[in-house]
Amino acid sequence: MKYKNLNLILCLLLLVGSVKAQQKDLVKYVNTLQGTDSEWSLSYGNTYPTVGLPFAVHFFSAQTGKNGDGWKYKYKAETIRGFQQVHQCSPWMNDYAVFSLMPGVGKLTVNEDERALKFNHANEIAKPNHYAVKFDNGITAEVSPVERGGHMKFSYPKNEKAFLVLDGFLKDCEVTILPKERKIIGYVNNGRFVPGNFKSYFVLEFNQPFKAFGTWENVKGQIKAGNAADEGKGVGAYLEFKAGAKVEVKMASSYISPEQAQLNFDQELAKHKNFEATKNSAYQVWNKLLNRVLVEGGTEEEMATFYSCMFRANLFSRKFYEINKEGKPYYYSPYDGKIHDGYMYTDNGFWDTFRGQFPLSNILHPEMQGRYMQSLLDAQQQAGFFPTWSNPGMSGVMIGNHAISLLTDAWVKGIRSFNPDSALKAYYHEATNKGFYGGSNGREGWKEYFTKGYIPYGDIHESTAKTLEYAYDDFCAYQLAKLTGNKFYEEIFARQMFNYKNVFDEKVNFVRGRLPNGDWMPNFDPVEWGGPFTEANSWQYTWSVMHDINGLIKLIGGENKFNSKLDSFFTMPQDIKYGSYKQEIHEMKEMLLAKMGQYAHGNQPTQHVPYLYNFSGQPWKSQKQTRMVMSQLYNATEKGYPGDEDQGQMSSWYVLSALGIYSVCPGTDQYVIGSPVFQKATIKLENGKTFVIKANGNNPKNVYIQSALLNGKSYDKNFITYQDINSGGTLEFQMSAMPNTARGIAKESRPFSVSANQ
């Protein structure tokens, strides 16, 4: 019996060793400082050095900016003023449920400007599982995450008083210091898009006794020494520890109750004996996820760019649910302020992410996506409309009704966790009403859109962009209705999805603004930004007919004119007219820096355009252009993105494109083929199968596909399906420095366009 047990132990050890051997250290490639050299006037990503688990409830970050500054971390900054619990999905939306901790030595200093400490990037570690910085004064601060909380460590120099300041950020805060338990408990209530009863309850537990303590508030800076409890605007706390202490603090938060905050703590942090245990656990989570897409045969710089983008592609949408004592999910709703059973997700702007981030997650995380789709319908019931940019509640920011894109894309790919009739009914309500919040809460101009076939410019800003986005969304509704046999909605949206034609002026060969009487807006210039367009111009928005590229080709005048226009788009002079913006906005500046004609990869409306040659008989040009975008506009440094990263969309574009595919038209089962960066990519699917993409002879010069095999059979198509990927198999390319102008040009080789099915 003893020998049997010994053999069992040896087998287990060998198995563990084998698993570890198969797991490459890919976390080492991730730089969470990617994109942090950003500011209001120019974005290289508008990111912060996020410390968090994939799609976690809470993240953490070093803070260089003042409380309330959307640019919470700027690479150019020389001081740090705190380490925050954060949820910010965009600096333009700002943050919520924030508090911060900041160490200090010598004299107690609470003011956020005065307590800021100097640092050098050479003394920084910025990884998904571990942020660390050694300040010039000798203090070392470290942060590591769990899903609903985090773990910090502060190492103080000897012979000086050691302080730690808790800052309650903006609006309301309550703190209670429990010296005997070495705890601080309380809540913060801050954020713009939250119900009136919103609170984020927290519990902080320390490994060192408090030498002294008190409270303070950040409005007047009043300090109350020895005070153990306080509440009000900007209230915080401070602690003193013995000189030279190594202070660890575990923290967890809950949107439901103080008791749930403690339960989150017990479920996720109690098992970690020390900071190293938390850091190592977070490393294992991230390394396992990164190993699910193993790329080989690229440079170290390309590996760093790929895995840094993989990291950011797997942060948003954030989970907004918690686990009760029975192990079941439930959540505080940011839409109606009530507690509900089930799953909820938030912090995402669908105008950005429907294009690439959700299609990537449908490959990697179908179970989560299934939960997410049902949560969209739940949110719609609670708020009256689908969320379009939640932060964490309804904001109505940006344009379009793209929740239907998410739902249809999931359904067509076999993720069928929701009732499609309920989704269509909710979308019809969306498309025939205007909500209370912003341009994407319901539909601005919906009556004109249904009766005139376009949204007229005048009272409604960005009217042509909205017409185009609505036409695509209506295609998604048509697609879902057709797939599920719902003839009523199929017939409604079959008419509406071609409304894009009503804003295309064949005389100028562009989409443009149209007046209520049907006349075109005068003084048209395709390089003029704003007005009928959103953060773009007519050159950029003319291509926004993702569901009917064949129809667009016909409008433009056939394949030759279409290809010629595409060629011009990428190579023409970078002329800009400010239009209704009346000044250079950061998207304009980023287009100029890209040096790719009117192509503005830094903003979403054009990110699919490099793939459009696949629809028009010249796929080799897509292969060249996509590789050019990846090599020239992305890297893993603080200037790593050509514009706002936007909740994983910019990163997802790179991840998919580096694999050699992209989702030109979400709501279909196709991924259009570009040109892979790596010689081999192995995707480990959630169903246990593996899909491999090989690119024989691939290098920076050999960007063209000479031939392709799918599971050993000759493959001439310019797309693969979701089922091709999800069933497992091998897509193999032979790469060359010269294009093969005979491959992928047949009509049947081209990707989906709804006109082909009419």
PDB file of C-alpha atoms in Angstrom, residues 441-679:
ATOM      1  CA  ASN A 441     -29.617  55.601 -25.550  1.00  0.00           C
ATOM      2  CA  GLY A 442     -32.350  54.581 -27.935  1.00  0.00           C
ATOM      3  CA  ARG A 443     -32.128  56.160 -31.370  1.00  0.00           C
ATOM      4  CA  GLU A 444     -31.925  59.844 -32.208  1.00  0.00           C
ATOM      5  CA  GLY A 445     -33.919  60.677 -35.323  1.00  0.00           C
ATOM      6  CA  TRP A 446     -35.608  57.296 -35.432  1.00  0.00           C
ATOM      7  CA  LYS A 447     -38.809  58.618 -37.043  1.00  0.00           C
ATOM      8  CA  GLU A 448     -36.922  60.262 -39.886  1.00  0.00           C
ATOM      9  CA  TYR A 449     -34.728  57.204 -40.264  1.00  0.00           C
ATOM     10  CA  PHE A 450     -37.810  55.007 -40.755  1.00  0.00           C
ATOM     11  CA  THR A 451     -39.743  57.429 -42.962  1.00  0.00           C
ATOM     12  CA  LYS A 452     -37.036  59.202 -44.980  1.00  0.00           C
ATOM     13  CA  GLY A 453     -34.520  56.374 -44.927  1.00  0.00           C
ATOM     14  CA  TYR A 454     -31.812  58.585 -43.419  1.00  0.00           C
ATOM     15  CA  ILE A 455     -31.280  60.950 -40.507  1.00  0.00           C
ATOM     16  CA  PRO A 456     -31.272  64.548 -41.707  1.00  0.00           C
ATOM     17  CA  TYR A 457     -28.569  66.934 -40.595  1.00  0.00           C
ATOM     18  CA  GLY A 458     -29.679  69.926 -38.564  1.00  0.00           C
ATOM     19  CA  ASP A 459     -31.083  69.399 -35.111  1.00  0.00           C
ATOM     20  CA  ILE A 460     -29.384  66.001 -35.014  1.00  0.00           C
ATOM     21  CA  HIS A 461     -25.590  66.133 -35.027  1.00  0.00           C
ATOM     22  CA  GLU A 462     -23.473  63.333 -36.555  1.00  0.00           C
ATOM     23  CA  SER A 463     -26.491  62.350 -38.658  1.00  0.00           C
ATOM     24  CA  THR A 464     -24.725  60.510 -41.489  1.00  0.00           C
ATOM     25  CA  ALA A 465     -22.556  58.515 -39.111  1.00  0.00           C
ATOM     26  CA  LYS A 466     -25.690  57.525 -37.203  1.00  0.00           C
ATOM     27  CA  THR A 467     -27.478  56.504 -40.416  1.00  0.00           C
ATOM     28  CA  LEU A 468     -24.577  54.217 -41.323  1.00  0.00           C
ATOM     29  CA  GLU A 469     -24.270  52.723 -37.836  1.00  0.00           C
ATOM     30  CA  TYR A 470     -28.028  52.144 -37.614  1.00  0.00           C
ATOM     31  CA  ALA A 471     -28.092  50.430 -41.014  1.00  0.00           C
ATOM     32  CA  TYR A 472     -25.408  48.005 -39.841  1.00  0.00           C
ATOM     33  CA  ASP A 473     -27.254  47.394 -36.557  1.00  0.00           C
ATOM     34  CA  ASP A 474     -30.474  46.780 -38.480  1.00  0.00           C
ATOM     35  CA  PHE A 475     -28.626  44.204 -40.562  1.00  0.00           C
ATOM     36  CA  CYS A 476     -27.688  42.435 -37.318  1.00  0.00           C
ATOM     37  CA  ALA A 477     -31.331  42.425 -36.250  1.00  0.00           C
ATOM     38  CA  TYR A 478     -32.326  41.130 -39.704  1.00  0.00           C
ATOM     39  CA  GLN A 479     -29.685  38.420 -39.438  1.00  0.00           C
ATOM     40  CA  LEU A 480     -30.826  37.304 -35.986  1.00  0.00           C
ATOM     41  CA  ALA A 481     -34.468  37.306 -37.071  1.00  0.00           C
ATOM     42  CA  LYS A 482     -33.696  35.330 -40.215  1.00  0.00           C
ATOM     43  CA  LEU A 483     -31.605  32.767 -38.329  1.00  0.00           C
ATOM     44  CA  THR A 484     -34.358  32.227 -35.761  1.00  0.00           C
ATOM     45  CA  GLY A 485     -37.381  32.264 -38.077  1.00  0.00           C
ATOM     46  CA  ASN A 486     -38.844  35.532 -36.820  1.00  0.00           C
ATOM     47  CA  LYS A 487     -40.480  36.768 -40.039  1.00  0.00           C
ATOM     48  CA  PHE A 488     -41.979  39.886 -38.448  1.00  0.00           C
ATOM     49  CA  TYR A 489     -38.657  41.466 -37.514  1.00  0.00           C
ATOM     50  CA  GLU A 490     -36.879  40.014 -40.532  1.00  0.00           C
ATOM     51  CA  GLU A 491     -39.176  41.952 -42.851  1.00  0.00           C
ATOM     52  CA  ILE A 492     -38.851  45.188 -40.878  1.00  0.00           C
ATOM     53  CA  PHE A 493     -35.080  45.264 -40.807  1.00  0.00           C
ATOM     54  CA  ALA A 494     -34.637  43.823 -44.315  1.00  0.00           C
ATOM     55  CA  ARG A 495     -35.783  47.234 -45.532  1.00  0.00           C
ATOM     56  CA  GLN A 496     -33.843  49.343 -43.078  1.00  0.00           C
ATOM     57  CA  MET A 497     -30.424  47.742 -43.462  1.00  0.00           C
ATOM     58  CA  PHE A 498     -29.994  49.320 -46.909  1.00  0.00           C
ATOM     59  CA  ASN A 499     -30.540  52.870 -45.645  1.00  0.00           C
ATOM     60  CA  TYR A 500     -26.829  53.500 -46.030  1.00  0.00           C
ATOM     61  CA  LYS A 501     -27.524  54.020 -49.746  1.00  0.00           C
ATOM     62  CA  ASN A 502     -29.602  57.106 -48.950  1.00  0.00           C
ATOM     63  CA  VAL A 503     -26.572  59.033 -47.654  1.00  0.00           C
ATOM     64  CA  PHE A 504     -24.289  58.086 -50.552  1.00  0.00           C
ATOM     65  CA  ASP A 505     -24.043  60.772 -53.223  1.00  0.00           C
ATOM     66  CA  GLU A 506     -22.935  59.152 -56.476  1.00  0.00           C
ATOM     67  CA  LYS A 507     -22.028  62.560 -57.928  1.00  0.00           C
ATOM     68  CA  VAL A 508     -19.202  63.042 -55.419  1.00  0.00           C
ATOM     69  CA  ASN A 509     -18.727  59.291 -54.757  1.00  0.00           C
ATOM     70  CA  PHE A 510     -18.885  59.697 -50.984  1.00  0.00           C
ATOM     71  CA  VAL A 511     -21.348  59.511 -48.125  1.00  0.00           C
ATOM     72  CA  ARG A 512     -22.287  62.990 -46.961  1.00  0.00           C
ATOM     73  CA  GLY A 513     -24.731  64.959 -44.875  1.00  0.00           C
ATOM     74  CA  ARG A 514     -28.285  65.329 -46.103  1.00  0.00           C
ATOM     75  CA  LEU A 515     -30.822  68.004 -45.180  1.00  0.00           C
ATOM     76  CA  PRO A 516     -34.448  67.419 -44.088  1.00  0.00           C
ATOM     77  CA  ASN A 517     -35.774  68.354 -47.561  1.00  0.00           C
ATOM     78  CA  GLY A 518     -33.547  65.742 -49.198  1.00  0.00           C
ATOM     79  CA  ASP A 519     -30.928  68.154 -50.496  1.00  0.00           C
ATOM     80  CA  TRP A 520     -27.279  67.432 -49.842  1.00  0.00           C
ATOM     81  CA  MET A 521     -25.439  69.656 -47.390  1.00  0.00           C
ATOM     82  CA  PRO A 522     -23.654  72.391 -49.372  1.00  0.00           C
ATOM     83  CA  ASN A 523     -19.912  73.030 -49.569  1.00  0.00           C
ATOM     84  CA  PHE A 524     -18.991  69.360 -49.309  1.00  0.00           C
ATOM     85  CA  ASP A 525     -15.353  68.507 -48.629  1.00  0.00           C
ATOM     86  CA  PRO A 526     -14.507  64.841 -47.906  1.00  0.00           C
ATOM     87  CA  VAL A 527     -11.601  65.793 -45.609  1.00  0.00           C
ATOM     88  CA  GLU A 528     -13.770  67.982 -43.352  1.00  0.00           C
ATOM     89  CA  TRP A 529     -14.273  66.479 -39.908  1.00  0.00           C
ATOM     90  CA  GLY A 530     -17.341  66.516 -37.693  1.00  0.00           C
ATOM     91  CA  GLY A 531     -20.739  67.860 -38.678  1.00  0.00           C
ATOM     92  CA  PRO A 532     -22.570  64.775 -39.980  1.00  0.00           C
ATOM     93  CA  PHE A 533     -19.669  62.530 -38.883  1.00  0.00           C
ATOM     94  CA  THR A 534     -18.375  61.275 -35.541  1.00  0.00           C
ATOM     95  CA  GLU A 535     -14.683  61.952 -34.854  1.00  0.00           C
ATOM     96  CA  ALA A 536     -14.027  61.458 -38.548  1.00  0.00           C
ATOM     97  CA  ASN A 537     -14.676  62.735 -42.074  1.00  0.00           C
ATOM     98  CA  SER A 538     -16.388  61.437 -45.196  1.00  0.00           C
ATOM     99  CA  TRP A 539     -13.265  59.700 -46.481  1.00  0.00           C
ATOM    100  CA  GLN A 540     -13.259  57.602 -43.333  1.00  0.00           C
ATOM    101  CA  TYR A 541     -16.980  56.948 -42.924  1.00  0.00           C
ATOM    102  CA  THR A 542     -17.683  56.068 -46.567  1.00  0.00           C
ATOM    103  CA  TRP A 543     -16.369  52.546 -45.865  1.00  0.00           C
ATOM    104  CA  SER A 544     -18.702  51.950 -42.891  1.00  0.00           C
ATOM    105  CA  VAL A 545     -20.984  49.497 -44.644  1.00  0.00           C
ATOM    106  CA  MET A 546     -19.513  46.380 -43.058  1.00  0.00           C
ATOM    107  CA  HIS A 547     -22.523  44.206 -43.886  1.00  0.00           C
ATOM    108  CA  ASP A 548     -22.761  45.067 -47.583  1.00  0.00           C
ATOM    109  CA  ILE A 549     -19.370  45.722 -49.148  1.00  0.00           C
ATOM    110  CA  ASN A 550     -20.727  44.394 -52.457  1.00  0.00           C
ATOM    111  CA  GLY A 551     -23.408  47.065 -52.358  1.00  0.00           C
ATOM    112  CA  LEU A 552     -20.787  49.707 -51.599  1.00  0.00           C
ATOM    113  CA  ILE A 553     -18.607  48.511 -54.484  1.00  0.00           C
ATOM    114  CA  LYS A 554     -21.596  48.929 -56.796  1.00  0.00           C
ATOM    115  CA  LEU A 555     -22.319  52.442 -55.501  1.00  0.00           C
ATOM    116  CA  ILE A 556     -18.708  53.510 -55.990  1.00  0.00           C
ATOM    117  CA  GLY A 557     -18.768  52.294 -59.568  1.00  0.00           C
ATOM    118  CA  GLY A 558     -17.440  48.751 -59.626  1.00  0.00           C
ATOM    119  CA  GLU A 559     -14.349  46.909 -58.485  1.00  0.00           C
ATOM    120  CA  ASN A 560     -11.790  48.964 -60.404  1.00  0.00           C
ATOM    121  CA  LYS A 561     -13.040  52.273 -59.022  1.00  0.00           C
ATOM    122  CA  PHE A 562     -13.455  50.752 -55.569  1.00  0.00           C
ATOM    123  CA  ASN A 563      -9.852  49.496 -55.517  1.00  0.00           C
ATOM    124  CA  SER A 564      -8.558  52.758 -56.894  1.00  0.00           C
ATOM    125  CA  LYS A 565     -10.417  54.658 -54.186  1.00  0.00           C
ATOM    126  CA  LEU A 566      -9.008  52.312 -51.539  1.00  0.00           C
ATOM    127  CA  ASP A 567      -5.494  52.848 -52.903  1.00  0.00           C
ATOM    128  CA  SER A 568      -5.985  56.612 -52.695  1.00  0.00           C
ATOM    129  CA  PHE A 569      -7.351  56.359 -49.156  1.00  0.00           C
ATOM    130  CA  PHE A 570      -4.078  54.914 -47.863  1.00  0.00           C
ATOM    131  CA  THR A 571      -1.708  57.093 -49.891  1.00  0.00           C
ATOM    132  CA  MET A 572      -3.357  60.483 -50.511  1.00  0.00           C
ATOM    133  CA  PRO A 573      -2.271  63.773 -48.860  1.00  0.00           C
ATOM    134  CA  GLN A 574      -3.180  64.083 -45.195  1.00  0.00           C
ATOM    135  CA  ASP A 575      -5.305  67.167 -45.605  1.00  0.00           C
ATOM    136  CA  ILE A 576      -7.565  68.066 -42.695  1.00  0.00           C
ATOM    137  CA  LYS A 577     -10.331  70.593 -42.256  1.00  0.00           C
ATOM    138  CA  TYR A 578     -11.420  71.016 -38.642  1.00  0.00           C
ATOM    139  CA  GLY A 579     -15.085  71.436 -39.531  1.00  0.00           C
ATOM    140  CA  SER A 580     -17.454  71.589 -36.571  1.00  0.00           C
ATOM    141  CA  TYR A 581     -14.631  70.723 -34.167  1.00  0.00           C
ATOM    142  CA  LYS A 582     -13.022  74.108 -34.972  1.00  0.00           C
ATOM    143  CA  GLN A 583      -9.651  72.878 -33.739  1.00  0.00           C
ATOM    144  CA  GLU A 584      -7.318  69.935 -34.051  1.00  0.00           C
ATOM    145  CA  ILE A 585      -8.666  67.080 -31.922  1.00  0.00           C
ATOM    146  CA  HIS A 586      -6.402  64.256 -30.869  1.00  0.00           C
ATOM    147  CA  GLU A 587      -7.827  61.859 -33.485  1.00  0.00           C
ATOM    148  CA  MET A 588      -6.664  64.243 -36.221  1.00  0.00           C
ATOM    149  CA  LYS A 589      -3.170  64.471 -34.804  1.00  0.00           C
ATOM    150  CA  GLU A 590      -2.955  60.678 -34.545  1.00  0.00           C
ATOM    151  CA  MET A 591      -3.967  60.310 -38.197  1.00  0.00           C
ATOM    152  CA  LEU A 592      -1.184  62.695 -39.186  1.00  0.00           C
ATOM    153  CA  LEU A 593       1.369  60.746 -37.135  1.00  0.00           C
ATOM    154  CA  ALA A 594       0.330  57.480 -38.804  1.00  0.00           C
ATOM    155  CA  LYS A 595       1.342  58.818 -42.243  1.00  0.00           C
ATOM    156  CA  MET A 596      -1.136  56.549 -44.065  1.00  0.00           C
ATOM    157  CA  GLY A 597      -3.173  59.042 -46.043  1.00  0.00           C
ATOM    158  CA  GLN A 598      -6.688  59.518 -44.687  1.00  0.00           C
ATOM    159  CA  TYR A 599      -6.574  56.153 -42.896  1.00  0.00           C
ATOM    160  CA  ALA A 600      -7.073  56.873 -39.196  1.00  0.00           C
ATOM    161  CA  HIS A 601      -6.392  53.622 -37.355  1.00  0.00           C
ATOM    162  CA  GLY A 602      -6.414  55.544 -34.081  1.00  0.00           C
ATOM    163  CA  ASN A 603     -10.202  55.637 -34.277  1.00  0.00           C
ATOM    164  CA  GLN A 604     -12.623  52.782 -34.845  1.00  0.00           C
ATOM    165  CA  PRO A 605     -14.599  53.619 -38.035  1.00  0.00           C
ATOM    166  CA  THR A 606     -11.691  52.745 -40.343  1.00  0.00           C
ATOM    167  CA  GLN A 607     -10.109  49.782 -38.573  1.00  0.00           C
ATOM    168  CA  HIS A 608     -11.760  47.245 -40.900  1.00  0.00           C
ATOM    169  CA  VAL A 609     -10.790  49.081 -44.080  1.00  0.00           C
ATOM    170  CA  PRO A 610      -7.375  47.417 -44.726  1.00  0.00           C
ATOM    171  CA  TYR A 611      -9.263  44.123 -45.147  1.00  0.00           C
ATOM    172  CA  LEU A 612     -11.663  45.368 -47.821  1.00  0.00           C
ATOM    173  CA  TYR A 613      -9.464  44.390 -50.792  1.00  0.00           C
ATOM    174  CA  ASN A 614     -10.546  40.816 -49.975  1.00  0.00           C
ATOM    175  CA  PHE A 615     -14.024  41.754 -51.236  1.00  0.00           C
ATOM    176  CA  SER A 616     -12.853  43.362 -54.464  1.00  0.00           C
ATOM    177  CA  GLY A 617     -10.488  40.873 -56.076  1.00  0.00           C
ATOM    178  CA  GLN A 618      -7.153  42.149 -54.735  1.00  0.00           C
ATOM    179  CA  PRO A 619      -6.582  40.314 -51.425  1.00  0.00           C
ATOM    180  CA  TRP A 620      -2.802  40.706 -51.621  1.00  0.00           C
ATOM    181  CA  LYS A 621      -3.203  44.422 -50.941  1.00  0.00           C
ATOM    182  CA  SER A 622      -4.958  43.622 -47.663  1.00  0.00           C
ATOM    183  CA  GLN A 623      -2.044  41.358 -46.773  1.00  0.00           C
ATOM    184  CA  LYS A 624       0.448  44.141 -47.359  1.00  0.00           C
ATOM    185  CA  GLN A 625      -1.600  46.873 -45.671  1.00  0.00           C
ATOM    186  CA  THR A 626      -2.437  44.948 -42.497  1.00  0.00           C
ATOM    187  CA  ARG A 627       1.221  44.036 -41.948  1.00  0.00           C
ATOM    188  CA  MET A 628       2.177  47.659 -42.496  1.00  0.00           C
ATOM    189  CA  VAL A 629      -0.312  48.841 -39.871  1.00  0.00           C
ATOM    190  CA  MET A 630       0.932  46.306 -37.328  1.00  0.00           C
ATOM    191  CA  SER A 631       4.626  46.980 -37.861  1.00  0.00           C
ATOM    192  CA  GLN A 632       4.415  50.767 -38.052  1.00  0.00           C
ATOM    193  CA  LEU A 633       1.632  51.712 -35.629  1.00  0.00           C
ATOM    194  CA  TYR A 634       1.982  49.232 -32.734  1.00  0.00           C
ATOM    195  CA  ASN A 635       4.721  48.429 -30.228  1.00  0.00           C
ATOM    196  CA  ALA A 636       4.986  47.469 -26.558  1.00  0.00           C
ATOM    197  CA  THR A 637       6.312  50.802 -25.276  1.00  0.00           C
ATOM    198  CA  GLU A 638       4.669  53.749 -23.549  1.00  0.00           C
ATOM    199  CA  LYS A 639       3.882  55.013 -27.088  1.00  0.00           C
ATOM    200  CA  GLY A 640       2.543  51.637 -28.143  1.00  0.00           C
ATOM    201  CA  TYR A 641      -0.829  52.528 -29.715  1.00  0.00           C
ATOM    202  CA  PRO A 642      -1.830  54.889 -32.543  1.00  0.00           C
ATOM    203  CA  GLY A 643      -4.780  56.265 -30.545  1.00  0.00           C
ATOM    204  CA  ASP A 644      -7.166  55.429 -27.699  1.00  0.00           C
ATOM    205  CA  GLU A 645      -6.942  51.765 -26.707  1.00  0.00           C
ATOM    206  CA  ASP A 646     -10.670  51.783 -25.851  1.00  0.00           C
ATOM    207  CA  GLN A 647     -11.519  48.787 -23.628  1.00  0.00           C
ATOM    208  CA  GLY A 648      -9.487  46.281 -25.584  1.00  0.00           C
ATOM    209  CA  GLN A 649     -10.577  47.123 -29.146  1.00  0.00           C
ATOM    210  CA  MET A 650      -7.242  48.494 -30.330  1.00  0.00           C
ATOM    211  CA  SER A 651      -5.481  45.520 -28.742  1.00  0.00           C
ATOM    212  CA  SER A 652      -7.977  43.007 -30.109  1.00  0.00           C
ATOM    213  CA  TRP A 653      -7.455  44.374 -33.608  1.00  0.00           C
ATOM    214  CA  TYR A 654      -3.761  43.636 -33.236  1.00  0.00           C
ATOM    215  CA  VAL A 655      -4.224  40.182 -31.676  1.00  0.00           C
ATOM    216  CA  LEU A 656      -6.640  39.037 -34.378  1.00  0.00           C
ATOM    217  CA  SER A 657      -4.636  40.643 -37.179  1.00  0.00           C
ATOM    218  CA  ALA A 658      -1.361  39.187 -35.914  1.00  0.00           C
ATOM    219  CA  LEU A 659      -3.040  35.780 -36.115  1.00  0.00           C
ATOM    220  CA  GLY A 660      -3.943  36.636 -39.716  1.00  0.00           C
ATOM    221  CA  ILE A 661      -7.689  37.210 -39.359  1.00  0.00           C
ATOM    222  CA  TYR A 662     -10.177  39.980 -38.512  1.00  0.00           C
ATOM    223  CA  SER A 663     -13.917  40.376 -37.951  1.00  0.00           C
ATOM    224  CA  VAL A 664     -14.909  42.814 -40.711  1.00  0.00           C
ATOM    225  CA  CYS A 665     -18.618  42.182 -40.159  1.00  0.00           C
ATOM    226  CA  PRO A 666     -19.559  40.994 -36.662  1.00  0.00           C
ATOM    227  CA  GLY A 667     -22.950  39.350 -36.837  1.00  0.00           C
ATOM    228  CA  THR A 668     -21.651  36.851 -39.382  1.00  0.00           C
ATOM    229  CA  ASP A 669     -19.609  33.717 -38.718  1.00  0.00           C
ATOM    230  CA  GLN A 670     -16.643  34.884 -40.806  1.00  0.00           C
ATOM    231  CA  TYR A 671     -13.179  36.183 -40.011  1.00  0.00           C
ATOM    232  CA  VAL A 672     -11.506  37.776 -43.036  1.00  0.00           C
ATOM    233  CA  ILE A 673      -7.925  36.770 -43.794  1.00  0.00           C
ATOM    234  CA  GLY A 674      -5.035  39.228 -43.699  1.00  0.00           C
ATOM    235  CA  SER A 675      -1.391  38.308 -43.128  1.00  0.00           C
ATOM    236  CA  PRO A 676      -0.152  36.657 -39.900  1.00  0.00           C
ATOM    237  CA  VAL A 677       2.839  38.143 -38.093  1.00  0.00           C
ATOM    238  CA  PHE A 678       4.165  34.883 -36.660  1.00  0.00           C
ATOM    239  CA  GLN A 679       5.305  31.638 -38.249  1.00  0.00           C
TER     240      GLN A 679
END
